[in-house]
């Protein structure tokens, strides 16, 4: 019961009770000694006549009051300082909490930026792969177009050779036509001479007529062949023009494909440079994220210490 009662007292009252008990111990001990020595009456008389004994007797009260005053002053000072400490700790805790919140927001923004950079890097990688495939296709197209140009050039040469052969055939046909014409004239002259010879020239006249018929047929066939050759020559010239146009078109296509190949190569190089820059940015982002992790961890420790200070200050503030 006494212990519970003492525990319920404030610090100043505990100090007063302790001082009172401590101060009462000396006169009680003195009275006890006098009582044992049968000098109790003398001590009472001395107490009544000696001021020092009055001071000794009143010492417990003086000590209790002095202790109470000192305790109140100390508690007031402690209360003021710890109230300031509580306020400052609370402000510090609030500032740290706000800073942690802002840091977490920035950390989230950095993480989002890192994720966005990763997405961009993925898309750039896809674009680089597409550019590489396009470059391979363009290179294959350049190779095929070169083959087409070479083939069209070979066809053009073949057409030119055909034209040359056609001209030679026309020359030969003209020669055959001339020979047939001369043969026809000779046959006519032979027929005239055989007619003059009378009966002796009849057999020769028949031969001359046959030669004339053959000459006319040869001339007719030569004319037909010449017509066919000229038609063929015209077709060859037309086809040669088509081949030349096709050859020029293939050259133009080849030039465009070469330009496209250069553009794709430049795009691939730019994608490679961009991917390198993105990787560097991702490295910096990762460093920032790791730095933010360390900062937040340190700030959390400071916040925890600040909360402990606040709790300790609140506990000390309750002592009164």
CSV table of C-alpha atoms in Angstrom, one decimal:
chain,number,residue,atom,x,y,z
A,1,UNK,CA,0.0,0.0,0.0
A,2,UNK,CA,2.8,2.5,1.0
A,3,UNK,CA,4.8,1.6,-2.2
A,4,UNK,CA,1.7,2.0,-4.4
A,5,UNK,CA,1.0,5.4,-2.7
A,6,UNK,CA,4.6,6.5,-3.2
A,7,UNK,CA,4.6,5.4,-6.9
A,8,UNK,CA,1.4,7.5,-7.5
A,9,UNK,CA,3.2,10.7,-6.3
A,10,UNK,CA,4.7,13.2,-8.7
A,11,UNK,CA,8.4,13.6,-8.8
A,12,UNK,CA,8.4,16.8,-6.7
A,13,UNK,CA,6.2,15.2,-4.0
A,14,UNK,CA,8.5,12.2,-4.0
A,15,UNK,CA,11.4,14.5,-3.5
A,16,UNK,CA,9.6,16.3,-0.7
A,17,UNK,CA,8.7,13.1,1.1
A,18,UNK,CA,12.3,11.8,0.7
A,19,UNK,CA,13.8,15.0,2.0
A,20,UNK,CA,11.4,15.1,4.9
A,21,UNK,CA,12.2,11.5,5.9
A,22,UNK,CA,15.9,12.1,5.5
A,23,UNK,CA,15.6,15.4,7.6
A,24,UNK,CA,13.6,13.7,10.4
A,25,UNK,CA,16.1,10.9,10.7
A,26,UNK,CA,18.7,13.0,12.6
A,27,UNK,CA,16.5,14.5,15.4
A,28,UNK,CA,14.7,11.2,15.8
A,29,UNK,CA,18.1,9.5,16.2
A,30,UNK,CA,19.2,12.2,18.7
A,31,UNK,CA,15.9,11.9,20.7
A,32,UNK,CA,16.3,8.1,20.7
A,33,UNK,CA,19.9,8.4,22.0
A,34,UNK,CA,18.8,10.9,24.7
A,35,UNK,CA,15.9,8.6,25.6
A,36,UNK,CA,18.2,5.7,25.9
A,37,UNK,CA,20.6,7.7,28.1
A,38,UNK,CA,17.6,9.0,30.2
A,39,UNK,CA,18.4,12.5,29.0
A,40,UNK,CA,15.0,12.9,27.3
A,41,UNK,CA,13.9,15.7,29.6
A,42,UNK,CA,17.2,17.5,29.2
A,43,UNK,CA,16.9,17.3,25.4
A,44,UNK,CA,13.4,18.8,25.6
A,45,UNK,CA,14.8,21.6,27.7
A,46,UNK,CA,17.8,22.1,25.4
A,47,UNK,CA,15.4,22.1,22.4
A,48,UNK,CA,13.3,24.8,24.1
A,49,UNK,CA,16.4,26.9,25.0
A,50,UNK,CA,18.8,26.3,22.1
A,51,UNK,CA,17.9,27.9,18.7
A,52,UNK,CA,20.2,25.4,17.0
A,53,UNK,CA,18.0,22.6,18.2
A,54,UNK,CA,15.0,24.4,16.8
A,55,UNK,CA,16.8,24.6,13.4
A,56,UNK,CA,17.7,20.9,13.7
A,57,UNK,CA,14.1,20.1,14.6
A,58,UNK,CA,12.8,22.2,11.7
A,59,UNK,CA,15.4,20.8,9.3
A,60,UNK,CA,13.0,18.2,7.8
A,61,UNK,CA,10.5,20.8,6.9
A,62,UNK,CA,13.2,23.1,5.5
A,63,UNK,CA,14.7,20.3,3.5
A,64,UNK,CA,11.3,19.2,2.3
A,65,UNK,CA,10.3,22.7,1.2
A,66,UNK,CA,13.7,23.4,-0.3
A,67,UNK,CA,13.7,20.1,-2.1
A,68,UNK,CA,10.2,20.8,-3.4
A,69,UNK,CA,11.2,24.2,-4.6
A,70,UNK,CA,14.3,22.8,-6.3
A,71,UNK,CA,12.4,20.0,-7.8
A,72,UNK,CA,9.7,22.3,-9.1
A,73,UNK,CA,12.4,24.6,-10.7
A,74,UNK,CA,14.2,21.6,-12.2
A,75,UNK,CA,11.0,20.1,-13.5
A,76,UNK,CA,10.0,23.5,-15.0
A,77,UNK,CA,13.4,23.8,-16.7
A,78,UNK,CA,13.2,20.2,-17.9
A,79,UNK,CA,9.7,20.7,-19.0
A,80,UNK,CA,10.6,23.7,-21.0
A,81,UNK,CA,13.6,22.1,-22.6
A,82,UNK,CA,11.9,18.8,-23.3
A,83,UNK,CA,8.8,20.7,-24.6
A,84,UNK,CA,11.2,22.4,-27.0
A,85,UNK,CA,12.8,19.1,-27.8
A,86,UNK,CA,9.4,17.5,-28.4
A,87,UNK,CA,8.4,20.4,-30.7
A,88,UNK,CA,11.7,20.3,-32.6
A,89,UNK,CA,11.6,16.5,-32.8
A,90,UNK,CA,8.1,16.7,-34.0
A,91,UNK,CA,9.0,19.2,-36.7
A,92,UNK,CA,12.1,17.2,-37.6
A,93,UNK,CA,10.0,14.1,-37.8
A,94,UNK,CA,7.4,15.9,-40.0
A,95,UNK,CA,10.1,17.3,-42.2
A,96,UNK,CA,11.7,13.9,-42.6
A,97,UNK,CA,8.3,12.3,-43.4
A,98,UNK,CA,7.6,15.0,-46.0
A,99,UNK,CA,11.1,14.5,-47.4
A,100,UNK,CA,10.7,10.8,-47.5
A,101,UNK,CA,7.3,11.2,-49.3
A,102,UNK,CA,8.9,13.5,-51.9
A,103,UNK,CA,11.8,11.2,-52.3
A,104,UNK,CA,9.5,8.3,-52.8
A,105,UNK,CA,7.6,10.3,-55.4
A,106,UNK,CA,10.9,11.1,-57.2
A,107,UNK,CA,12.0,7.5,-56.8
A,108,UNK,CA,8.7,6.4,-58.5
A,109,UNK,CA,9.3,9.0,-61.2
A,110,UNK,CA,12.8,7.7,-61.7
A,111,UNK,CA,11.5,4.1,-61.8
A,112,UNK,CA,8.9,5.1,-64.4
A,113,UNK,CA,11.5,6.9,-66.4
A,114,UNK,CA,13.7,3.8,-66.3
A,115,UNK,CA,10.8,1.6,-67.4
A,116,UNK,CA,10.0,4.1,-70.2
A,117,UNK,CA,13.6,4.0,-71.3
A,118,UNK,CA,13.5,0.2,-71.2
A,119,UNK,CA,10.4,0.2,-73.4
A,120,UNK,CA,12.1,2.7,-75.8
A,121,UNK,CA,15.2,0.5,-75.9
A,122,UNK,CA,13.0,-2.5,-76.7
A,123,UNK,CA,11.3,-0.6,-79.5
A,124,UNK,CA,14.6,0.7,-80.8
A,125,UNK,CA,15.9,-2.9,-80.8
A,126,UNK,CA,12.8,-4.0,-82.8
A,127,UNK,CA,13.4,-1.1,-85.2
A,128,UNK,CA,17.1,-2.1,-85.6
A,129,UNK,CA,16.1,-5.7,-86.4
A,130,UNK,CA,13.6,-4.4,-89.0
A,131,UNK,CA,16.2,-2.1,-90.4
A,132,UNK,CA,18.6,-5.0,-90.6
A,133,UNK,CA,16.1,-7.2,-92.4
A,134,UNK,CA,15.2,-4.3,-94.8
A,135,UNK,CA,18.9,-3.8,-95.4
A,136,UNK,CA,19.3,-7.5,-96.3
A,137,UNK,CA,16.3,-7.4,-98.6
A,138,UNK,CA,17.6,-4.3,-100.3
A,139,UNK,CA,21.0,-5.8,-100.7
A,140,UNK,CA,19.4,-8.9,-102.3
A,141,UNK,CA,17.4,-6.6,-104.5
A,142,UNK,CA,20.5,-4.8,-105.6
A,143,UNK,CA,22.1,-8.1,-106.4
A,144,UNK,CA,19.1,-9.2,-108.4
A,145,UNK,CA,18.8,-5.9,-110.2
A,146,UNK,CA,22.4,-6.1,-111.2
A,147,UNK,CA,21.7,-9.6,-112.6
A,148,UNK,CA,18.7,-8.2,-114.4
A,149,UNK,CA,20.8,-5.3,-115.8
A,150,UNK,CA,23.4,-7.8,-117.0
A,151,UNK,CA,20.7,-10.0,-118.5
A,152,UNK,CA,19.1,-7.1,-120.3
A,153,UNK,CA,22.4,-5.9,-121.6
A,154,UNK,CA,23.1,-9.5,-122.9
A,155,UNK,CA,19.6,-9.5,-124.6
A,156,UNK,CA,20.4,-6.0,-126.1
A,157,UNK,CA,23.6,-7.4,-127.5
A,158,UNK,CA,21.8,-10.4,-128.9
A,159,UNK,CA,19.2,-8.2,-130.5
A,160,UNK,CA,21.9,-6.2,-132.1
A,161,UNK,CA,23.5,-9.3,-133.4
A,162,UNK,CA,20.1,-10.4,-134.8
A,163,UNK,CA,19.8,-7.0,-136.5
A,164,UNK,CA,23.3,-7.5,-138.0
A,165,UNK,CA,22.4,-11.0,-139.2
A,166,UNK,CA,19.1,-9.6,-140.6
A,167,UNK,CA,21.0,-7.0,-142.6
A,168,UNK,CA,23.3,-9.7,-143.9
A,169,UNK,CA,20.3,-11.8,-144.9
A,170,UNK,CA,18.7,-8.8,-146.6
A,171,UNK,CA,22.0,-8.3,-148.6
A,172,UNK,CA,22.0,-12.0,-149.6
A,173,UNK,CA,18.3,-11.8,-150.6
A,174,UNK,CA,19.0,-8.7,-152.7
A,175,UNK,CA,21.9,-10.6,-154.3
A,176,UNK,CA,19.5,-13.6,-155.0
A,177,UNK,CA,16.9,-11.2,-156.4
A,178,UNK,CA,19.5,-9.7,-158.7
A,179,UNK,CA,20.6,-13.1,-159.8
A,180,UNK,CA,17.0,-14.1,-160.4
A,181,UNK,CA,16.4,-10.9,-162.4
A,182,UNK,CA,19.5,-11.5,-164.5
A,183,UNK,CA,18.6,-15.2,-165.0
A,184,UNK,CA,15.1,-14.1,-166.1
A,185,UNK,CA,16.6,-11.7,-168.7
A,186,UNK,CA,19.0,-14.4,-169.9
A,187,UNK,CA,16.1,-16.9,-170.1
A,188,UNK,CA,14.1,-14.4,-172.2
A,189,UNK,CA,17.1,-13.8,-174.5
A,190,UNK,CA,17.6,-17.6,-174.8
A,191,UNK,CA,13.9,-18.0,-175.7
A,192,UNK,CA,14.3,-15.4,-178.4
A,193,UNK,CA,17.4,-17.0,-179.8
A,194,UNK,CA,15.8,-20.5,-179.7
A,195,UNK,CA,12.8,-19.1,-181.6
A,196,UNK,CA,15.2,-17.7,-184.3
A,197,UNK,CA,16.8,-21.1,-184.5
A,198,UNK,CA,13.5,-22.7,-185.5
A,199,UNK,CA,13.1,-26.5,-184.9
A,200,UNK,CA,16.7,-26.8,-183.7
A,201,UNK,CA,16.1,-24.4,-180.9
A,202,UNK,CA,12.8,-25.8,-179.6
A,203,UNK,CA,14.4,-28.0,-176.9
A,204,UNK,CA,16.6,-25.1,-175.8
A,205,UNK,CA,13.5,-22.9,-175.6
A,206,UNK,CA,11.8,-25.3,-173.2
A,207,UNK,CA,14.9,-25.2,-171.0
A,208,UNK,CA,15.0,-21.5,-171.2
A,209,UNK,CA,11.3,-21.2,-170.1
A,210,UNK,CA,11.9,-23.5,-167.2
A,211,UNK,CA,14.9,-21.5,-166.1
A,212,UNK,CA,12.8,-18.3,-166.4
A,213,UNK,CA,10.1,-19.9,-164.2
A,214,UNK,CA,12.7,-20.9,-161.6
A,215,UNK,CA,14.1,-17.4,-161.8
A,216,UNK,CA,10.7,-15.8,-161.2
A,217,UNK,CA,9.9,-18.2,-158.4
A,218,UNK,CA,13.3,-17.5,-156.8
A,219,UNK,CA,12.7,-13.8,-157.1
A,220,UNK,CA,9.2,-14.1,-155.6
A,221,UNK,CA,10.6,-16.3,-152.7
A,222,UNK,CA,13.4,-13.8,-152.2
A,223,UNK,CA,10.9,-11.0,-152.0
A,224,UNK,CA,8.8,-12.9,-149.5
A,225,UNK,CA,11.9,-13.7,-147.5
A,226,UNK,CA,12.9,-10.1,-147.6
A,227,UNK,CA,9.5,-9.1,-146.4
A,228,UNK,CA,9.7,-11.6,-143.5
A,229,UNK,CA,13.3,-10.5,-142.7
A,230,UNK,CA,12.2,-6.8,-142.7
A,231,UNK,CA,9.3,-7.6,-140.5
A,232,UNK,CA,11.6,-9.5,-138.2
A,233,UNK,CA,14.1,-6.7,-138.2
A,234,UNK,CA,11.3,-4.2,-137.3
A,235,UNK,CA,10.2,-6.5,-134.4
A,236,UNK,CA,13.8,-6.9,-133.3
A,237,UNK,CA,14.2,-3.1,-133.3
A,238,UNK,CA,11.0,-2.7,-131.3
A,239,UNK,CA,12.1,-5.4,-128.9
A,240,UNK,CA,15.5,-3.8,-128.7
A,241,UNK,CA,14.0,-0.5,-127.7
A,242,UNK,CA,11.9,-2.3,-125.0
A,243,UNK,CA,15.1,-4.0,-123.8
A,244,UNK,CA,16.9,-0.7,-123.7
A,245,UNK,CA,14.1,0.9,-121.8
A,246,UNK,CA,14.0,-2.1,-119.4
A,247,UNK,CA,17.7,-1.8,-119.0
A,248,UNK,CA,17.4,1.9,-118.2
A,249,UNK,CA,14.6,1.1,-115.8
A,250,UNK,CA,16.7,-1.5,-114.1
A,251,UNK,CA,19.5,1.0,-113.7
A,252,UNK,CA,17.2,3.5,-112.2
A,253,UNK,CA,15.7,0.9,-109.8
A,254,UNK,CA,19.2,-0.2,-108.9
A,255,UNK,CA,20.2,3.4,-108.1
A,256,UNK,CA,17.1,3.8,-106.0
A,257,UNK,CA,17.8,0.5,-104.2
A,258,UNK,CA,21.3,1.6,-103.6
A,259,UNK,CA,20.0,4.9,-102.1
A,260,UNK,CA,17.6,2.9,-100.0
A,261,UNK,CA,20.4,0.7,-98.8
A,262,UNK,CA,22.5,3.7,-97.8
A,263,UNK,CA,19.4,5.2,-96.0
A,264,UNK,CA,18.8,1.9,-94.2
A,265,UNK,CA,22.4,1.6,-93.3
A,266,UNK,CA,22.3,5.2,-91.9
A,267,UNK,CA,19.2,4.3,-89.9
A,268,UNK,CA,20.9,1.2,-88.6
A,269,UNK,CA,23.8,3.3,-87.5
A,270,UNK,CA,21.6,5.9,-85.8
A,271,UNK,CA,19.6,3.1,-84.1
A,272,UNK,CA,22.9,1.6,-82.9
A,273,UNK,CA,24.0,5.0,-81.5
A,274,UNK,CA,20.5,5.6,-80.0
A,275,UNK,CA,20.6,2.2,-78.4
A,276,UNK,CA,24.1,3.0,-76.9
A,277,UNK,CA,22.8,6.3,-75.5
A,278,UNK,CA,19.7,4.6,-74.1
A,279,UNK,CA,22.0,1.9,-72.4
A,280,UNK,CA,24.0,4.7,-70.9
A,281,UNK,CA,20.8,6.5,-69.7
A,282,UNK,CA,19.6,3.2,-68.3
A,283,UNK,CA,22.9,2.8,-66.4
A,284,UNK,CA,22.6,6.3,-65.0
A,285,UNK,CA,18.9,5.6,-64.1
A,286,UNK,CA,20.0,2.4,-62.3
A,287,UNK,CA,22.7,4.3,-60.4
A,288,UNK,CA,20.1,6.9,-59.4
A,289,UNK,CA,17.7,4.2,-58.3
A,290,UNK,CA,20.4,2.6,-56.2
A,291,UNK,CA,21.3,6.0,-54.8
A,292,UNK,CA,17.7,6.7,-54.0
A,293,UNK,CA,17.4,3.3,-52.2
A,294,UNK,CA,20.4,4.2,-50.0
A,295,UNK,CA,19.1,7.7,-49.4
A,296,UNK,CA,15.6,6.4,-48.4
A,297,UNK,CA,17.2,3.8,-46.2
A,298,UNK,CA,19.3,6.4,-44.4
A,299,UNK,CA,16.4,8.7,-44.1
A,300,UNK,CA,14.2,6.0,-42.7
A,301,UNK,CA,16.9,5.3,-40.0
A,302,UNK,CA,17.0,9.0,-39.2
A,303,UNK,CA,13.2,9.1,-39.0
A,304,UNK,CA,13.3,6.1,-36.7
A,305,UNK,CA,15.8,7.8,-34.4
A,306,UNK,CA,13.8,11.0,-34.5
A,307,UNK,CA,10.7,9.1,-33.5
A,308,UNK,CA,12.6,7.5,-30.6
A,309,UNK,CA,13.7,11.0,-29.5
A,310,UNK,CA,10.1,12.2,-29.7
A,311,UNK,CA,8.9,9.2,-27.7
A,312,UNK,CA,11.7,9.7,-25.1
A,313,UNK,CA,10.9,13.5,-24.8
A,314,UNK,CA,7.2,12.7,-24.4
A,315,UNK,CA,8.0,10.2,-21.7
A,316,UNK,CA,10.2,12.8,-19.9
A,317,UNK,CA,7.5,15.4,-20.4
A,318,UNK,CA,5.0,13.3,-18.5
A,319,UNK,CA,7.2,13.3,-15.3
A,320,UNK,CA,5.6,16.1,-13.2
